[in-house]
Tab-separated table of C-alpha atoms in Angstrom:
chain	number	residue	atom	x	y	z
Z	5	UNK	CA	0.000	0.000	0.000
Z	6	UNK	CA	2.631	2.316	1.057
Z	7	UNK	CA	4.622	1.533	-2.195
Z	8	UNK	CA	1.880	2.254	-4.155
Z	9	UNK	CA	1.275	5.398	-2.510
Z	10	UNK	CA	4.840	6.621	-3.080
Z	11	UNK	CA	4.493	5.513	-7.128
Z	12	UNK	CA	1.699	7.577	-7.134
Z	13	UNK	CA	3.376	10.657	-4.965
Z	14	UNK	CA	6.230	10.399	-7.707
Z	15	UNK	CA	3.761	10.572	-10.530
Z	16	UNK	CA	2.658	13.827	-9.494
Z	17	UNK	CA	5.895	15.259	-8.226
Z	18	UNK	CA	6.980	14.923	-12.018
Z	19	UNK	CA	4.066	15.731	-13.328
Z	20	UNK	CA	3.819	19.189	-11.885
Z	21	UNK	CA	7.585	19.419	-12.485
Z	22	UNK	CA	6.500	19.074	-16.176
Z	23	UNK	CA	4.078	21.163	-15.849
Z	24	UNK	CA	6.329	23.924	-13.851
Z	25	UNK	CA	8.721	23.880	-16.952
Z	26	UNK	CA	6.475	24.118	-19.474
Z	27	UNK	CA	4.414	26.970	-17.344
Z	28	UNK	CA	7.790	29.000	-17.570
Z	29	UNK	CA	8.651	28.083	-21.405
Z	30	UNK	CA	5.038	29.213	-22.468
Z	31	UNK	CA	4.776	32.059	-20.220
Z	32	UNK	CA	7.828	33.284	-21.502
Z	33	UNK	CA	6.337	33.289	-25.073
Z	34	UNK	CA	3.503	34.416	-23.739
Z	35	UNK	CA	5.055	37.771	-22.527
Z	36	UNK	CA	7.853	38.859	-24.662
Z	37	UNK	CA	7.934	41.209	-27.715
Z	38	UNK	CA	8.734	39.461	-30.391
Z	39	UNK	CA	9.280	42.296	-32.488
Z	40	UNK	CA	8.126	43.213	-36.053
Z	41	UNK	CA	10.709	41.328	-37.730
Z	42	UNK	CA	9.977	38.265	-36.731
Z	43	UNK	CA	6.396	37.957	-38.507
Z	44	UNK	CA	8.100	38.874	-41.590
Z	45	UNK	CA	10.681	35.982	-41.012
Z	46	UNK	CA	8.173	33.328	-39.800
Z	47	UNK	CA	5.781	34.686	-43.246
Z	48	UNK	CA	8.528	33.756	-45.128
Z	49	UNK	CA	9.126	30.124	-43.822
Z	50	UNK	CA	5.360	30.044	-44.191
Z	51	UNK	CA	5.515	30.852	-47.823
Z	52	UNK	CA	8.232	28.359	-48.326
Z	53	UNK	CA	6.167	25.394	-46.369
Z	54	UNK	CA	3.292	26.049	-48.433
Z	55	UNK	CA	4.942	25.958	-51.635
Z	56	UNK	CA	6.304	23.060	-50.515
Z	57	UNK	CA	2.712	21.743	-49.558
Z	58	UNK	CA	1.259	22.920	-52.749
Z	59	UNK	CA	3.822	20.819	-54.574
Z	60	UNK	CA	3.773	17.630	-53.112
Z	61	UNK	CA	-0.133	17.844	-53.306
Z	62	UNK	CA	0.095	18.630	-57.024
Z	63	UNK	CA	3.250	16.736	-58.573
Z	64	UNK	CA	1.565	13.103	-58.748
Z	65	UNK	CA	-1.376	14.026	-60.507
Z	66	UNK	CA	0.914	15.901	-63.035
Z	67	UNK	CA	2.155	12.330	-63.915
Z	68	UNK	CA	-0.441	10.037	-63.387
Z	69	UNK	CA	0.213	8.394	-66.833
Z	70	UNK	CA	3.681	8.111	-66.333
Z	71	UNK	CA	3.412	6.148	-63.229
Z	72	UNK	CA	0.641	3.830	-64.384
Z	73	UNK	CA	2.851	3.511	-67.770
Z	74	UNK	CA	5.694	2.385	-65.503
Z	75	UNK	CA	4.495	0.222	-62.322
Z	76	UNK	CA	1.601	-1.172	-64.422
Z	77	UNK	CA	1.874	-1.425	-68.345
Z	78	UNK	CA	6.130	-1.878	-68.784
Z	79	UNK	CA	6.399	-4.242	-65.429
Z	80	UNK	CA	4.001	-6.442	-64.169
Z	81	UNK	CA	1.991	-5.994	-60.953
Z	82	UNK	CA	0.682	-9.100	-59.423
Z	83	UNK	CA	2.086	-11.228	-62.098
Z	84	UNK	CA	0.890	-9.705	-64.614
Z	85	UNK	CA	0.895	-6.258	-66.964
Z	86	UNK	CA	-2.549	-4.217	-67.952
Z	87	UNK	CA	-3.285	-1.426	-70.173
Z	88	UNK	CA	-3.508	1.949	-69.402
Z	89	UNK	CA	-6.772	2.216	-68.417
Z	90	UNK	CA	-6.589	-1.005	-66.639
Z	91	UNK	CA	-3.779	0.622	-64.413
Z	92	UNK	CA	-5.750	3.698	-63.849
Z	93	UNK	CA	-8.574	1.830	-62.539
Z	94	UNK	CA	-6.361	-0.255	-60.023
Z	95	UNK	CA	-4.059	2.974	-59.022
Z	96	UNK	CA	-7.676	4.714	-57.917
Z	97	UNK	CA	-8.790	1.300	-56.161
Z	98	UNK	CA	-5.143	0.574	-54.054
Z	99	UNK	CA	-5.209	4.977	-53.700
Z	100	UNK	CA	-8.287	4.338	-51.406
Z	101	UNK	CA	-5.669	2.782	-49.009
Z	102	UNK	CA	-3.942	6.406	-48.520
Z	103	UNK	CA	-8.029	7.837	-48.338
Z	104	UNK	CA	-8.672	5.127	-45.326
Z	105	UNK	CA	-5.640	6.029	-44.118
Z	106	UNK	CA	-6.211	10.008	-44.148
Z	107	UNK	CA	-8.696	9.487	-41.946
Z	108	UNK	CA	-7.239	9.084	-39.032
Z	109	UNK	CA	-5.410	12.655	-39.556
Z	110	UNK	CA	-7.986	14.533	-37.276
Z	111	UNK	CA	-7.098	12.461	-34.339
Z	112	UNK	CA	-3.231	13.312	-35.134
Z	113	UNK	CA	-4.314	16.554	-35.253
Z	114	UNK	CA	-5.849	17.274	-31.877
Z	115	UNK	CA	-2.331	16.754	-30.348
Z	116	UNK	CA	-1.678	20.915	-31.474
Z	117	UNK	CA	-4.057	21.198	-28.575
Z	118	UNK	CA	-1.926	19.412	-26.486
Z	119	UNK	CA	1.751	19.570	-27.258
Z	120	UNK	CA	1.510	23.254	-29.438
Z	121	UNK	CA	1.659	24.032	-32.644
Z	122	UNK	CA	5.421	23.974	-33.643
Z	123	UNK	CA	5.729	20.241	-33.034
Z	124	UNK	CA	3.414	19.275	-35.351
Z	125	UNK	CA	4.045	22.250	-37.865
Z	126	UNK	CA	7.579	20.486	-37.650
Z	127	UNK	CA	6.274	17.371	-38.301
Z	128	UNK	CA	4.057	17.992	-41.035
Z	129	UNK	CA	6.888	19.758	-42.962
Z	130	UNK	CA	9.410	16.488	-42.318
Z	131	UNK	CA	6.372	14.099	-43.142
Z	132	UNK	CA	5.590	15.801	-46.310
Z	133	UNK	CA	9.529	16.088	-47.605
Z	134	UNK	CA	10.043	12.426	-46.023
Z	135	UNK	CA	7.046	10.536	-48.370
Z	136	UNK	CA	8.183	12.868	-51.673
Z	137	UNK	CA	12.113	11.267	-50.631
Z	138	UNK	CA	10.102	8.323	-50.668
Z	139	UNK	CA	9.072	8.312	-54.295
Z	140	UNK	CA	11.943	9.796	-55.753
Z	141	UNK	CA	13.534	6.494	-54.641
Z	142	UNK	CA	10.657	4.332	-55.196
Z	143	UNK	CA	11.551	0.916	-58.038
Z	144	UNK	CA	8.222	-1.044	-57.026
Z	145	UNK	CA	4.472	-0.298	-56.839
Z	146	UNK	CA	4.312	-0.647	-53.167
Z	147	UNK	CA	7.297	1.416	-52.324
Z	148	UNK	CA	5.436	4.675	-54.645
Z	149	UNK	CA	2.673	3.569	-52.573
Z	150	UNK	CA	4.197	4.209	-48.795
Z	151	UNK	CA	5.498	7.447	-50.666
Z	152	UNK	CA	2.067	8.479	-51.865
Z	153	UNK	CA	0.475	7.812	-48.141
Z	154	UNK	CA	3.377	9.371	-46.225
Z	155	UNK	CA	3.299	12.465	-48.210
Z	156	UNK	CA	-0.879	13.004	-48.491
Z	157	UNK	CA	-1.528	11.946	-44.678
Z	158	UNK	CA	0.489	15.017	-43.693
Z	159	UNK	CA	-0.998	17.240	-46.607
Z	160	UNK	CA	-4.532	18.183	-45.067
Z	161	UNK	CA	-2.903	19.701	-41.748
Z	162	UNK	CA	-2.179	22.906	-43.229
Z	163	UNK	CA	-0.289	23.491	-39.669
Z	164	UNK	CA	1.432	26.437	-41.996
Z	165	UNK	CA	-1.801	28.011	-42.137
Z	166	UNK	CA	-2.792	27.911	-38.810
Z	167	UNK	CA	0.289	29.823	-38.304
Z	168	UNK	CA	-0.863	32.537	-40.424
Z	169	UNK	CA	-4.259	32.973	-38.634
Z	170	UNK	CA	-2.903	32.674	-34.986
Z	171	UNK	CA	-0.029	35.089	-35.798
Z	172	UNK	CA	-1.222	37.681	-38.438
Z	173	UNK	CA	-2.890	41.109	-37.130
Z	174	UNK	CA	-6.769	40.206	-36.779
Z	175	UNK	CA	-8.226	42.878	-39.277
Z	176	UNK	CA	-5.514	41.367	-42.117
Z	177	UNK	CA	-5.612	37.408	-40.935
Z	178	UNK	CA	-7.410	36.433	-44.546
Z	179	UNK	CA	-5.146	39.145	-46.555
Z	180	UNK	CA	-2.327	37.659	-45.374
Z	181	UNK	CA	-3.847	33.479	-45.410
Z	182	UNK	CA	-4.710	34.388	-49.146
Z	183	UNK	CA	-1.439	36.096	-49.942
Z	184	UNK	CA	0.557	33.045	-48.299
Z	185	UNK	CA	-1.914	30.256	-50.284
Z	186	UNK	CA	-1.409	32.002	-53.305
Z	187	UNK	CA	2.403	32.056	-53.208
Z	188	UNK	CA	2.052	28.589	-52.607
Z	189	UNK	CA	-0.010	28.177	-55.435
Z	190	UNK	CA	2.377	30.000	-57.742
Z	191	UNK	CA	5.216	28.163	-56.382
Z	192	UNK	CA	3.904	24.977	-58.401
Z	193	UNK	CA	5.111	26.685	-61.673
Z	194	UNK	CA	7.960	24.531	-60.517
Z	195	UNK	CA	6.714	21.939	-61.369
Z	196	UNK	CA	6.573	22.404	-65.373
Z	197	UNK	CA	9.790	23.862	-65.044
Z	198	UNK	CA	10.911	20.347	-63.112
Z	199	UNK	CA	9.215	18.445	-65.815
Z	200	UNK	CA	11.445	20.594	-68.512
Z	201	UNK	CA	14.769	20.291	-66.937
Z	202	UNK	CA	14.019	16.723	-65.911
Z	203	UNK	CA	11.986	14.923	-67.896
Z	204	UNK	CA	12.620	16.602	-70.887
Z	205	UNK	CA	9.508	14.118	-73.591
Z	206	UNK	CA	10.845	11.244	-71.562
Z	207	UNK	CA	7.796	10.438	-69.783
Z	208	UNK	CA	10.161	7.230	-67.504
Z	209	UNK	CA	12.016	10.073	-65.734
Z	210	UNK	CA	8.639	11.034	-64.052
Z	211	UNK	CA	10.746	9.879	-60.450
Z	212	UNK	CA	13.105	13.658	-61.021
Z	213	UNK	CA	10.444	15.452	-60.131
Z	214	UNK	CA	9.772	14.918	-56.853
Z	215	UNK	CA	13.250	14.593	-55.631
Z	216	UNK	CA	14.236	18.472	-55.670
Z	217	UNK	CA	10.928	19.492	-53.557
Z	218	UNK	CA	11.014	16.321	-51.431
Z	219	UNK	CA	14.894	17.410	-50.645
Z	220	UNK	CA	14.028	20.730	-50.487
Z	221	UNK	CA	11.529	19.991	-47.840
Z	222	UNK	CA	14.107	18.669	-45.280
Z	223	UNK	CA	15.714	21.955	-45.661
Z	224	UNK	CA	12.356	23.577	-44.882
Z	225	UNK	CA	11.879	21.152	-41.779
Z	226	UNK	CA	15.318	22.533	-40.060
Z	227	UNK	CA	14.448	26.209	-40.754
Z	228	UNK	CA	11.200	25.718	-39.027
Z	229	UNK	CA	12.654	24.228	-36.263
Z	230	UNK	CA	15.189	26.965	-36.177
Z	231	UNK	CA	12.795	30.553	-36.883
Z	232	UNK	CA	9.655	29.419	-35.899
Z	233	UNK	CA	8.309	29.496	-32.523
Z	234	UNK	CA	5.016	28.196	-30.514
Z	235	UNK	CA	1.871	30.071	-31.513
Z	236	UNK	CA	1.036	33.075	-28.992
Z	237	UNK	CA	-2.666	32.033	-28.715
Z	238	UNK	CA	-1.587	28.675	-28.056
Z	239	UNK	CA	0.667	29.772	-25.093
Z	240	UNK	CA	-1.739	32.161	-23.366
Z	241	UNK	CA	-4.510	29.792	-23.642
Z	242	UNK	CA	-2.278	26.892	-22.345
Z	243	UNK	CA	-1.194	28.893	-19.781
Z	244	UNK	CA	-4.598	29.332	-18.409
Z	245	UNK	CA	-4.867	26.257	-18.518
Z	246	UNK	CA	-1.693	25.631	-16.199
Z	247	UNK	CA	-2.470	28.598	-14.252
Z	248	UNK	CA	-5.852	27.268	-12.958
Z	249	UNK	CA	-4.663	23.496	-12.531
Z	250	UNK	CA	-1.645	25.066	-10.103
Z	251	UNK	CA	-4.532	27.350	-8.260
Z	252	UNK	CA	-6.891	24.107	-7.645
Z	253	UNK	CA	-3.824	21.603	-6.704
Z	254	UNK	CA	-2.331	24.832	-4.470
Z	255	UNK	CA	-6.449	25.346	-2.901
Z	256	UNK	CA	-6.701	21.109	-2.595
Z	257	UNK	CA	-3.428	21.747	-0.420
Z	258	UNK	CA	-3.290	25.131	1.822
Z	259	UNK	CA	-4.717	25.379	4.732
Z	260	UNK	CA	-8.018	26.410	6.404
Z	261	UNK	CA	-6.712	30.072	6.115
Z	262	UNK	CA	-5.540	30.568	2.934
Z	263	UNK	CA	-8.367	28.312	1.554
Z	264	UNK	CA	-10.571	31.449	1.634
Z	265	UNK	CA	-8.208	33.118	-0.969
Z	266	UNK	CA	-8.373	30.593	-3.326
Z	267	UNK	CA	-11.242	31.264	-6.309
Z	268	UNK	CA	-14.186	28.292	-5.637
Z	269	UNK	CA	-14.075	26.589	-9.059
Z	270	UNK	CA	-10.366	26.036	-7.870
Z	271	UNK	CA	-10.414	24.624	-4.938
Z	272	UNK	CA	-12.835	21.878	-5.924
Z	273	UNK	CA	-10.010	20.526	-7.286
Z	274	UNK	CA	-7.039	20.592	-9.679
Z	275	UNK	CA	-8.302	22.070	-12.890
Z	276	UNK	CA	-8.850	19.814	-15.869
Z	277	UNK	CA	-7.875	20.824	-19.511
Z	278	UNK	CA	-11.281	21.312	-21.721
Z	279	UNK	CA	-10.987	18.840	-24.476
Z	280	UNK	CA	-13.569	18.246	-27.285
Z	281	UNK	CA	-13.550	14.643	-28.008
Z	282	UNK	CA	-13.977	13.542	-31.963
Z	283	UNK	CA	-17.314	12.573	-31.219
Z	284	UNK	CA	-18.007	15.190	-29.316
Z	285	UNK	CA	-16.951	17.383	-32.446
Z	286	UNK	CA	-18.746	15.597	-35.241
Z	287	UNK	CA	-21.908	15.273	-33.246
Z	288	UNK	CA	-21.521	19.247	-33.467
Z	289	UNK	CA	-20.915	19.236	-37.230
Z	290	UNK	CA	-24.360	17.676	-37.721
Z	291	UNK	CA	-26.354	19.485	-35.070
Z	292	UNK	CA	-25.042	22.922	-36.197
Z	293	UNK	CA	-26.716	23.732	-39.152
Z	294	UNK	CA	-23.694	26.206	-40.244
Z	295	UNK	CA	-21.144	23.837	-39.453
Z	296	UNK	CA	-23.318	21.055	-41.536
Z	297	UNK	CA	-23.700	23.305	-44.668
Z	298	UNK	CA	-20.047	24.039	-44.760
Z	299	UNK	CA	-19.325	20.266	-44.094
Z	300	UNK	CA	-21.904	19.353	-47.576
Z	301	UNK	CA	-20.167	22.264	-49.448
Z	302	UNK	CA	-16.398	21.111	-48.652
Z	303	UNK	CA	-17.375	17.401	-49.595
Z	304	UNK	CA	-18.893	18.138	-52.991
Z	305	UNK	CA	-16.129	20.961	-53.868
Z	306	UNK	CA	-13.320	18.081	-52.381
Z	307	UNK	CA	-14.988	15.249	-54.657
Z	308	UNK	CA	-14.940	17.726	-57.701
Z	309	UNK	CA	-11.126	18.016	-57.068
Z	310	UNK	CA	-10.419	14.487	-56.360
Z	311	UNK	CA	-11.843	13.702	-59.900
Z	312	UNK	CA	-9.745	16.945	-61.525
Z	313	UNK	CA	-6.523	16.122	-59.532
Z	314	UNK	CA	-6.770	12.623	-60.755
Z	315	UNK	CA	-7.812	12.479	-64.186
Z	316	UNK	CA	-6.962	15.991	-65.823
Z	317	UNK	CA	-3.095	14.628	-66.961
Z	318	UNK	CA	-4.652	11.454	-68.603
Z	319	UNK	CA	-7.191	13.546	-70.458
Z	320	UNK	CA	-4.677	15.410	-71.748
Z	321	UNK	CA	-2.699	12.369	-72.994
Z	322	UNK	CA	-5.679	11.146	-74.192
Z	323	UNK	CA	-5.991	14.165	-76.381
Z	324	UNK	CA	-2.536	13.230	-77.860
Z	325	UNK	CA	-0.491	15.828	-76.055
Z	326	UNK	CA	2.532	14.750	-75.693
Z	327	UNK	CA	5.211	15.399	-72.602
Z	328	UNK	CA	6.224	18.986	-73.477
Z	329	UNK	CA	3.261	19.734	-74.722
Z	330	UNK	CA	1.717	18.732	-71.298
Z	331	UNK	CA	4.393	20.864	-69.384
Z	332	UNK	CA	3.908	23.931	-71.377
Z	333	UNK	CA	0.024	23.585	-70.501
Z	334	UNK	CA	0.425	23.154	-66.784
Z	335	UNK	CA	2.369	26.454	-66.699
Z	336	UNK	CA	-0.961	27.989	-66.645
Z	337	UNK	CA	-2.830	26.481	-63.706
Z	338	UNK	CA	-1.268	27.836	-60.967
Z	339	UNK	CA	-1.402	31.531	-62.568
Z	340	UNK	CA	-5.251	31.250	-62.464
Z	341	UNK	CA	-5.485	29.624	-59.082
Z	342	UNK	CA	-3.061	31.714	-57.219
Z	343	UNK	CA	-4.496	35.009	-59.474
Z	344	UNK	CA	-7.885	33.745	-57.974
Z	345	UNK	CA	-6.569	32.922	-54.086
Z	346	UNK	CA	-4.718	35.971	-53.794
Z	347	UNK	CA	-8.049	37.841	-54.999
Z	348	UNK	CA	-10.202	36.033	-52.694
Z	349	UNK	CA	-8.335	37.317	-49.693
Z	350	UNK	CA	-8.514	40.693	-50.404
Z	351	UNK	CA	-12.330	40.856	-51.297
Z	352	UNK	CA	-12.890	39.110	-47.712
Z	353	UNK	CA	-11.594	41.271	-46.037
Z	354	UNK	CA	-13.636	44.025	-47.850
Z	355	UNK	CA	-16.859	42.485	-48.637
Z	356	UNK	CA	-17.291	39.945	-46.085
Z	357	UNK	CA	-16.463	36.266	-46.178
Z	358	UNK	CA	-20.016	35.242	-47.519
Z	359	UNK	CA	-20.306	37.584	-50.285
Z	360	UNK	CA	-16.243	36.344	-51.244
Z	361	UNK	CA	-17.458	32.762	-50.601
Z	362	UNK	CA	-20.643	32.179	-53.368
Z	363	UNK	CA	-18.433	34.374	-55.656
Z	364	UNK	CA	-15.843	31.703	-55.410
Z	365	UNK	CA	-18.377	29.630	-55.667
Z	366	UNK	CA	-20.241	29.991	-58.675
Z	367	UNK	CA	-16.615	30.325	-60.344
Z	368	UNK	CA	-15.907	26.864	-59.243
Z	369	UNK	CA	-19.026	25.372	-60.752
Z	370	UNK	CA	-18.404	27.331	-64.434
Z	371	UNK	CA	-15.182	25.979	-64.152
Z	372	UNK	CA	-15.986	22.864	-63.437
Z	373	UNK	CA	-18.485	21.880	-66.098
Z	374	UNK	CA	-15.966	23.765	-68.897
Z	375	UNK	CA	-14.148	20.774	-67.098
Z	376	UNK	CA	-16.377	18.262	-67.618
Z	377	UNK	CA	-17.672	19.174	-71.270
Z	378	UNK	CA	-14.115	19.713	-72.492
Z	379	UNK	CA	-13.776	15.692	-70.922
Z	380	UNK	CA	-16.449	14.604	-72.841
Z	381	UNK	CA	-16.844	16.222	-75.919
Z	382	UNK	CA	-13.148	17.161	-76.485
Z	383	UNK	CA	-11.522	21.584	-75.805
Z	384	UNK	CA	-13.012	22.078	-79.017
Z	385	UNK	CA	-16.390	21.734	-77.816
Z	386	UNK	CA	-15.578	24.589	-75.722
């Protein structure tokens, strides 16, 4: 009994220990001036992160064919080769292994609540450069595959952008997300230019392409770790947190006299950190009818993209472009989507975000059946 008592005594000696130091880190954050040039420094990193992100999100689907040519219709898979379309049918079926997979990304996510934002924005950066390494090195099917998964489960944290709304002034936070996106977004002009230098019209060099950003990211990873720090929201509201669990352990403690001093919701007890469990959260997505419209709008507008993402190379080799012909196109998509992004930003913050939103909106949806009708009739239909 006694032994278990002391166990337990030496739990919570190092637990508030823990808690002590990270009080003091935090707090520290908390209270100094950072000073204006450090925003301008951490925007940068930002920029370069999200290009980074943009990238890795958009280099596979620039050579969709390619890879199905390669793992599918040259080699066999599974004992045995298929045609092109074939391939593209099994590449979306084994892909749904990396969509299972993505969904376990929220719970990964919740731990920004818990250990800050800087681990994970670390993380992220690593994972993203780390699955892109993977590729570049990939010989086999499954290897690309690992790649593929590494690289897209850390896509959809967007850790980069939360440090743009956390740290930005409050009247500019969606000037400054849109001007940081669409950087991003005109960062993939890299990617022809990749193509160009590195796959020249020799589609079976598809593998150069991702091994510049992927090493690139590792760079990005270290400079994160080194300019970056933890979130200023994060560390005041942590330190509430802290501040309120010493009060209540300090209240459960002091004596008769001092007990009087200490604030009632305190000295109930040590204070517990609020936490919104996943269930907790998606029951709120469906019983909030704001929350449930946006969740309806993001699925149709992410199904839209899954298809465009996934099938817009092989509809242009299907329309006999060939490599460099491909390239020169793609030069022009990220012009119009970070022209658009950068836009967006700007109008929100002067017309409201609902106004900025069905604007975007009904763009999308002209967009997207051009999309569709050039698909099925052929760009000359257009």
């Amino acid at each position: 009994m006694q032994s278990t008592e002391k166990k337990r005594k030496a739990r919570t000696e190092a637990r508030e220990a823990r808690e002590a130091r990270e009080y003091a880190r935090l707090s520290a954050i908390r209270d100094n001036d950072r000073g204006r040039g450090y925003f301008w420094w951490l925007f940068i990193v930002i920029i370069l992160v999200n290009m980074l992100d943009e990238v890795s999100s958009t280099t596979g689907g620039t050579v969709t064919t390619n890879i199905i040519e390669d793992f599918f219709v040259r080699r066999p898979f599974l004992g045995r080769t298929y045609t092109l379309e074939q391939g593209i049918a099994l590449n979306a079926s084994l892909g749904m292994i990396t969509s299972a997979i993505s969904f376990i990304a929220p719970l990964y996510k919740t731990w920004g609540d818990r250990v800050g934002r800087k681990p994970l924005f670390v993380i992220s950066t690593l994972g993203m450069a780390v699955g892109m390494v993977i590729v570049y090195f990939s010989r086999n099917y499954i290897v690309y595959l690992i790649g593929n998964t590494v690289c897209h489960f850390f896509l959809g944290h967007d850790m980069q952008i939360l440090y743009v709304l956390e740290e930005s002034p409050r009247d500019k936070r969606t000037t400054y997300y849109s001007l940081a996106k669409a950087a991003g977004l005109y960062g993939t002009i890299f990617i022809p230019m990749l193509r160009q230098a590195m796959m020249g019209n020799d589609g079976a060099k598809w593998r150069n392409i991702f091994g510049i950003p992927g090493f690139f990211g590792l760079a990005m990873a270290l400079l994160v770790i080194l300019i970056a720090r933890e979130t200023r929201p994060f560390a005041e509201k942590r330190c509430e947190v802290l501040e309120a669990r010493m009060r209540g352990e300090a209240g459960a403690d002091a004596a008769s006299e001092a007990a009087a001093a200490v604030p009632a919701e305190a000295a109930a007890g040590p204070a517990k950190e609020p936490r919104l469990s996943i269930i907790a959260a998606i029951k709120l997505i469906f019983t909030n009818r704001q929350l449930r419209a946006l969740m309806i709008a993001q699925m149709v507008f992410c199904l839209c993209m899954t298809t465009m993402s996934s099938y817009y190379q092989p509809l242009m080799n299907d329309a006999g472009m060939d490599t460099e012909a491909i390239t020169r196109a793609l030069v022009m998509y990220p012009i119009l989507y970070g022209t658009l992004t950068l836009c967006s930003g700007f109008l929100a913050d002067k017309l409201g975000r609902k106004v900025t939103v069905m604007g975007g909106a009904a763009v999308a949806l002209l967009c997207y059946a051009g999309f569709l009708i050039s698909a099925y009739a052929g760009a000359k239909a257009l």
